[in-house]
XYZ file of C-alpha atoms in Angstrom:
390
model
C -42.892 -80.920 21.635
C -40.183 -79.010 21.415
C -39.280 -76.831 18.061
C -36.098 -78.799 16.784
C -38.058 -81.953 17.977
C -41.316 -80.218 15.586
C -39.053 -79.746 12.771
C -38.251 -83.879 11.960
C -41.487 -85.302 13.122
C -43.694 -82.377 11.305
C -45.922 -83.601 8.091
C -44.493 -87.190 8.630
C -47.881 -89.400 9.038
C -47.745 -92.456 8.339
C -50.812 -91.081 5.746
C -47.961 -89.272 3.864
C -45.071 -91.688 4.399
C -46.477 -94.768 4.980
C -43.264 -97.678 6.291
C -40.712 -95.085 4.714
C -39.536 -92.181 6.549
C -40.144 -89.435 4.022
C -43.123 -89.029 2.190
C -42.688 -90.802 -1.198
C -42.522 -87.726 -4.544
C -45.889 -88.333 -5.791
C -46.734 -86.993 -9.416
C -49.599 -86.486 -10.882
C -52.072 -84.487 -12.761
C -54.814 -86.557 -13.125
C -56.536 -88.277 -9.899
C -59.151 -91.389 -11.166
C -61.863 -92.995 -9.008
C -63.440 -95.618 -9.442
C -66.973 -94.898 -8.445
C -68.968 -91.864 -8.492
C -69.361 -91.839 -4.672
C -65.417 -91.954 -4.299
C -65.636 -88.820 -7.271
C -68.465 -87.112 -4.566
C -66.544 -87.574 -2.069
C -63.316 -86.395 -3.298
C -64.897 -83.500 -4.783
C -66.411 -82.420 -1.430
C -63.594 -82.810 0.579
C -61.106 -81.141 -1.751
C -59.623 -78.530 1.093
C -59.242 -81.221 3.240
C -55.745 -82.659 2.017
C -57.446 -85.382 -0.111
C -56.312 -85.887 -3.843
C -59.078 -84.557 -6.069
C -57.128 -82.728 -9.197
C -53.101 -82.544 -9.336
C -53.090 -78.485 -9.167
C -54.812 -79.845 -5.224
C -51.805 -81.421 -4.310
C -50.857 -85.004 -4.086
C -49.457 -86.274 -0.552
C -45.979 -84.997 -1.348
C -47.856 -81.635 -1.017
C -50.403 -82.251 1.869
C -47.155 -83.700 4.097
C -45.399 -80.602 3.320
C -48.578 -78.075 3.390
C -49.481 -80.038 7.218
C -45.959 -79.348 8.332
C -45.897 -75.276 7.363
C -49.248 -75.123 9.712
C -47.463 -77.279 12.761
C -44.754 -74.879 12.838
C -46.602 -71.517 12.154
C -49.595 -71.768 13.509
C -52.088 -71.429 10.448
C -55.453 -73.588 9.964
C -54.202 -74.163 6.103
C -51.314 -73.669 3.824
C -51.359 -72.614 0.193
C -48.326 -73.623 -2.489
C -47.203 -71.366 -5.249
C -43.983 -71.701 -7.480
C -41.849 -69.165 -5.889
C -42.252 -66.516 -3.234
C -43.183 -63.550 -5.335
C -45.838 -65.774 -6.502
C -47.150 -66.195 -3.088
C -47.634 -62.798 -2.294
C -49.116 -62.423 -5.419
C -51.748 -65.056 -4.851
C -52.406 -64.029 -1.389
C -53.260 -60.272 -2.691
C -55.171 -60.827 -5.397
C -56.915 -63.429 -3.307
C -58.632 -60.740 -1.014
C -58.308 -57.419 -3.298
C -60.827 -56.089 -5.884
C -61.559 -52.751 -7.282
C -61.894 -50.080 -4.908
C -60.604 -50.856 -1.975
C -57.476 -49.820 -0.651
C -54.036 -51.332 0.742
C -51.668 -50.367 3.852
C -48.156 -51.259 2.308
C -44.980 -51.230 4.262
C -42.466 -48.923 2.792
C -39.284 -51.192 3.034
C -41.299 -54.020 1.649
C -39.195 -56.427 -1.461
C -39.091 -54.424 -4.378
C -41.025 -56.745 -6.106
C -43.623 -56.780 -4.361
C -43.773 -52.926 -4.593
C -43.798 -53.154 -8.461
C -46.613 -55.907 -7.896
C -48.932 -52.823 -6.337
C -47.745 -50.630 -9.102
C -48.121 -52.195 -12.204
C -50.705 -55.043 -11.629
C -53.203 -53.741 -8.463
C -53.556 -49.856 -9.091
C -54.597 -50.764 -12.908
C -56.898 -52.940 -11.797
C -58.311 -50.524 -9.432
C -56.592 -50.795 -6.273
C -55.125 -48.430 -4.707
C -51.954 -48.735 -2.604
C -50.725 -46.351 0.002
C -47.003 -47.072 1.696
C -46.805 -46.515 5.405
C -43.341 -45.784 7.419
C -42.228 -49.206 8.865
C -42.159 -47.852 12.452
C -45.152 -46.644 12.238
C -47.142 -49.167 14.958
C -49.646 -47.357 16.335
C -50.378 -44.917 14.440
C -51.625 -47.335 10.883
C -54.692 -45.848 12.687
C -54.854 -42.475 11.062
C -54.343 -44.217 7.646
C -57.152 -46.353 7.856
C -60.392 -45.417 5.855
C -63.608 -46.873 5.020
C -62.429 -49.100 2.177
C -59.244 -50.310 3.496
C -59.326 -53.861 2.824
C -55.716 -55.043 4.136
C -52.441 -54.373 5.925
C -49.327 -55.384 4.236
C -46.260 -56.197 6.501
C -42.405 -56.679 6.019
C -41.084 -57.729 9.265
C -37.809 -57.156 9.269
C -37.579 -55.490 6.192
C -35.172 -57.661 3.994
C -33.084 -54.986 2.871
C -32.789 -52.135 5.581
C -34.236 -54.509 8.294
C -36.936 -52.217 10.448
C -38.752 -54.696 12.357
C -42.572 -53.439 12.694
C -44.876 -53.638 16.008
C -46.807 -56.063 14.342
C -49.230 -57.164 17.311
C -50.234 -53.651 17.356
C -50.946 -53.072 13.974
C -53.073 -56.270 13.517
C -54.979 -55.318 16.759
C -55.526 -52.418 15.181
C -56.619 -53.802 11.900
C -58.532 -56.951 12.874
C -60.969 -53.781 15.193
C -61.426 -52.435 11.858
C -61.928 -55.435 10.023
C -58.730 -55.581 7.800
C -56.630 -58.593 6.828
C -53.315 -58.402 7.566
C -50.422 -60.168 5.444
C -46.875 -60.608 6.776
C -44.363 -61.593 4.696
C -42.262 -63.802 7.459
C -39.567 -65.138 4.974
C -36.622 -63.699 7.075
C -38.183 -65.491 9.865
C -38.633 -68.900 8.263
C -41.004 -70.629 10.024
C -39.708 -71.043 13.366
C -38.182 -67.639 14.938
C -41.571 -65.996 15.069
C -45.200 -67.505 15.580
C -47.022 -64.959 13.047
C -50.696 -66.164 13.970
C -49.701 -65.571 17.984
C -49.008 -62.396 16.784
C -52.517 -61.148 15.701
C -51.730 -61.774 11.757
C -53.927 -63.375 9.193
C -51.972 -64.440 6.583
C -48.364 -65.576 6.793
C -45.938 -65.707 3.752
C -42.903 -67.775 3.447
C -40.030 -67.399 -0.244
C -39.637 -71.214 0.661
C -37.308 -70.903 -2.129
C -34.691 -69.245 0.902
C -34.250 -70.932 4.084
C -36.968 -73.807 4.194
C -35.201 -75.040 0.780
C -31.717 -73.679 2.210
C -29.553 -75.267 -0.824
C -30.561 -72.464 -3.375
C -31.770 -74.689 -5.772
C -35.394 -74.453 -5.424
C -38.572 -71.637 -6.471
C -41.086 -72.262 -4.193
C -43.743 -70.406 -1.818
C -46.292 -70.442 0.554
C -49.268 -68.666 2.444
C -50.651 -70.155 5.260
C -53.913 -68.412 6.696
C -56.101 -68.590 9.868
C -59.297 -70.451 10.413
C -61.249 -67.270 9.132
C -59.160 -66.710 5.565
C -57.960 -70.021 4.948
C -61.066 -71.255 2.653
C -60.831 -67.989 0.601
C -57.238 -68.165 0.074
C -57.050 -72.013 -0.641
C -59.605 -71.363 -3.247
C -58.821 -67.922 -5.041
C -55.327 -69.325 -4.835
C -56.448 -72.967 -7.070
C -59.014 -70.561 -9.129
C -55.878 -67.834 -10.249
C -53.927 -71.559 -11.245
C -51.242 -71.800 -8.725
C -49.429 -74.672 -7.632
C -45.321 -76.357 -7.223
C -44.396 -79.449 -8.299
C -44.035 -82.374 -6.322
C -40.242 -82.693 -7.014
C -39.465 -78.999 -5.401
C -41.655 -79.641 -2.371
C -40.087 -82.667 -1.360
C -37.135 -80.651 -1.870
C -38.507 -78.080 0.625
C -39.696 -81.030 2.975
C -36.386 -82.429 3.337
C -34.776 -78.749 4.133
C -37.407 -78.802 6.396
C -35.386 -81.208 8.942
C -32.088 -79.174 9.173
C -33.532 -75.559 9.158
C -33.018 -75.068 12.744
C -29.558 -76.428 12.993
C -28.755 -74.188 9.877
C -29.875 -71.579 11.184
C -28.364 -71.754 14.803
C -24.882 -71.400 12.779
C -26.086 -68.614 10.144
C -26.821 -67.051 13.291
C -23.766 -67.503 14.721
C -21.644 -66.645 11.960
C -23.390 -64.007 10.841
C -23.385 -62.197 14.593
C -19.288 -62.351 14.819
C -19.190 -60.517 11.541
C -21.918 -58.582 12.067
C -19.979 -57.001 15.615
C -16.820 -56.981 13.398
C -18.018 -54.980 11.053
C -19.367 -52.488 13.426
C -16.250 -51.639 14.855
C -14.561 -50.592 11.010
C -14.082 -46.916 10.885
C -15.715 -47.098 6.987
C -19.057 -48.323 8.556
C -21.324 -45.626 9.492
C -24.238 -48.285 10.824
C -24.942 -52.187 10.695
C -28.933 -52.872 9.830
C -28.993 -56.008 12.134
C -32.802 -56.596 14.197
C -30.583 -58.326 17.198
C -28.525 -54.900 17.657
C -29.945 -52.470 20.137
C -29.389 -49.750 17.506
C -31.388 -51.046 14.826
C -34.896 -49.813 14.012
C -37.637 -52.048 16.080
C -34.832 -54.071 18.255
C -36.876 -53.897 21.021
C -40.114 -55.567 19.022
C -37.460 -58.352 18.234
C -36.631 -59.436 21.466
C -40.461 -59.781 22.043
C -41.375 -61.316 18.653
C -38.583 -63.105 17.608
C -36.648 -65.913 18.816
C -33.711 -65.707 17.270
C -31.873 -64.410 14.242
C -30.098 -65.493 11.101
C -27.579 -64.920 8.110
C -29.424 -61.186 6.799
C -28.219 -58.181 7.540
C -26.847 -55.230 5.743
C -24.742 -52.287 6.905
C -24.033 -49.310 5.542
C -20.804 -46.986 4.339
C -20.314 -43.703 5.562
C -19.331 -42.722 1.649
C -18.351 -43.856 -1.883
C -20.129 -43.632 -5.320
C -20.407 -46.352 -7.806
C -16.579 -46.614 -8.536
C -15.885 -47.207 -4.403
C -18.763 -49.977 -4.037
C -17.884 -51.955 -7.616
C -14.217 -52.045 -6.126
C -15.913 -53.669 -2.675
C -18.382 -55.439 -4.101
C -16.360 -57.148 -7.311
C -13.369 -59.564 -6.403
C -14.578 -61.566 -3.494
C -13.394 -64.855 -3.400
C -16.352 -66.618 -0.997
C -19.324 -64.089 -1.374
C -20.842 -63.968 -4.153
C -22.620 -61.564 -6.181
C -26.692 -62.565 -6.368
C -30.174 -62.155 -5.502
C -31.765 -64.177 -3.226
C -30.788 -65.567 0.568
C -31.114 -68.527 2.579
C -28.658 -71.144 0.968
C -25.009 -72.604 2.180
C -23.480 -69.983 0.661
C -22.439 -66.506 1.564
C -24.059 -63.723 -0.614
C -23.350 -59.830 -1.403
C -25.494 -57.074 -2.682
C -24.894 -53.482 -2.729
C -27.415 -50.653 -3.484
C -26.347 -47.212 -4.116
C -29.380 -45.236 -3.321
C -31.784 -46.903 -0.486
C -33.918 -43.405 -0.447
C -35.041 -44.504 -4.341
C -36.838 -47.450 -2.789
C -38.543 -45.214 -0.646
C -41.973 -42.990 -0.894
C -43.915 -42.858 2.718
C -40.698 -42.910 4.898
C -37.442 -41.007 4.926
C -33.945 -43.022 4.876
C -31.718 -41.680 7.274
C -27.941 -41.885 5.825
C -26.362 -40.744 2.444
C -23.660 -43.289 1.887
C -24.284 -46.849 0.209
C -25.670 -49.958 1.646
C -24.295 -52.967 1.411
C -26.400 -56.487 2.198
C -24.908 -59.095 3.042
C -25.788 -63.273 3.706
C -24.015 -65.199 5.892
C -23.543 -68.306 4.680
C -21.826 -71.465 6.273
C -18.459 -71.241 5.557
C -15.952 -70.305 8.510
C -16.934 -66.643 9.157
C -12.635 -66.281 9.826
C -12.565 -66.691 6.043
C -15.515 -64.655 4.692
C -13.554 -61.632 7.509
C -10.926 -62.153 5.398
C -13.466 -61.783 2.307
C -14.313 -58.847 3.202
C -11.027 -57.207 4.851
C -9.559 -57.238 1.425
C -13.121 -55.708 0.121
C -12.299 -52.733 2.374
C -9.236 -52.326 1.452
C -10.264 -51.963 -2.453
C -13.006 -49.714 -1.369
C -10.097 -47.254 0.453
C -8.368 -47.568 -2.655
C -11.060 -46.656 -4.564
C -12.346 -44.077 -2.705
């Protein structure tokens, strides 16, 4: 079956949807039986995608949670109310006092206060690694290194990591590895063919795609998945019914979406290269960014992230580019219709394992789907403020 083929048919049993073609928003919080035997049965069976408790899922879930594993590979697929939520979950799933985590240096700043202010009190400790690192994770590993956190690309400066490598590396050793694959969305890279354990998806960005939804996901392989589905339900994680439908319906036009973030984002992307106040574009499908060649192998294709920074200008020069635009937009966040700008002044702040090689400002943007000859226009008059200001 081919991928856009994958994308409608995915999680659409006639289990889930019965005669209709999506599968119906079912709510509940309370599942009855009738018999004890039914209660036995359900209460054995309760990873297997049959209703038990309404933190388990109803089949507004288990259509949705079925679909995640067709398109990225894992034996199981765990729900949380937003992204940050499901790296959370998936952490404190597998960590306990002690032992020791491998974290990405460019990973979401959340995250990053996540291993700060909630795992080293509780005992963990957390030790960042230099995205391009690949090979040598090696020398980092010790005795009570329990797991491998990856960023691949990293969603603000865009490094894309030799992640087969490292999860060769760590699965020898016995690590888990986690990947947060958001950029990806589910179908530009296979993260299980790649060696990783545990794949996690901000569903709230491109699955959703309308910006109107908080919802994640980890899905794990055969090995994790029982752990995760069940330290995940134990912590008290789950999404309503209402968002995942939400997410199950983006579900069906993420790959044409994406084709034309992709495409829109790639003409301005190349335009913006060639202005003289640009001293680099952070884009994984240029041959100049960090890991390009990793993306060609990994990846197959791109979409509407990428930053680029200025070769100078203080706080005064990026307000004047950054405040004014008429289509982009001002925000956290990614993966909606809409096109997106955020600018931060100092990337090296972010930074403690690795070393950020320019001085001037960065500037993210997200390509939405407008007509990119309108967002160039956008942002042609966002230069010119930023010369003015300068």
């Amino acid at each position: 079956m081919k991928q856009n083929t994958k994308l409608i048919q995915a999680g659409r049993g006639k289990e889930w949807t019965g005669q209709a073609v999506n599968p119906p928003v079912v709510r509940a919080s309370t599942i009855t039986f009738d018999t004890m035997a039914e209660l036995a049965h359900a209460s054995q069976r309760k990873g297997d995608r049959v209703p038990y408790y309404g933190r388990r899922g109803t089949a507004t879930h288990f259509a949705f949670q079925e679909a995640i594993c067709e398109l990225e590979g894992g034996a199981g697929c765990a729900l949380y109310p937003c992204g940050a939520a499901a790296v959370s979950g998936a952490l404190l799933s597998f960590l306990q006092q002690g032992d020791h985590l491998l974290m990405v240096d460019s990973v979401y700043e959340p995250t990053r206060a996540l291993c700060e202010k909630i795992l080293r009190p509780m005992g963990v400790e957390t030790e960042y690694y230099d995205p391009m690192i690949g090979a040598g994770i090696a020398a980092l590993l010790r005795p009570n290194t329990k797991a491998i956190f990856l960023e691949s690309p990293g969603s603000l400066t865009m490094e894309v990591q030799d992640v087969p490598t490292i999860c060769k590396l760590a699965r020898a050793n016995g690590v888990i590895t986690l990947l947060d694959n958001t950029w990806a969305s589910p179908i530009l890279c296979r993260p299980f063919e790649l060696g990783v354990d545990i794949s996690i998806q901000a569903a709230t960005k491109y699955i959703v795609g309308h910006s109107d939804v908080m919802l994640g996901t980890a899905s794990a392989n055969e090995q994790y998945w029982p752990q995760l589905r069940e330290h995940s339900y134990i912590l008290g994680y789950c999404a309503s019914a209402d968002d995942v439908y939400q997410a199950s319906r983006g579900l069906r036009t993420l790959g044409v979406r994406l084709a034309q973030h992709q495409q829109n984002a790639l003409k301005i992307a190349h335009w913006i290269a060639q202005r003289p106040e640009v001293e680099t574009v952070r884009h994984p499908a240029f041959a100049s960014n960090p890991g390009h060649d990793y993306f060609v192998r990994d990846f197959s294709g791109s979409n509407g992230l990428f930053s680029f920074v200025l070769k100078q200008g203080g706080a005064k020069a990026v307000a004047a580019f950054v405040e004014g635009m008429q289509y982009f937009k001002m925000g956290f966040s990614w993966g909606g219709y809409e096109s997106l700008i955020s600018p931060t002044l100092n990337v090296q702040k972010l930074r403690t394992a690795s070393q950020w090689p320019y001085s001037g400002p960065l500037i993210r943007l997200h390509i939405g789907l407008e007509d990119p000859e309108d967002l160039m226009a956008d942002l042609e008059q966002a230069f010119s403020r930023y010369q003015a200001a300068l």
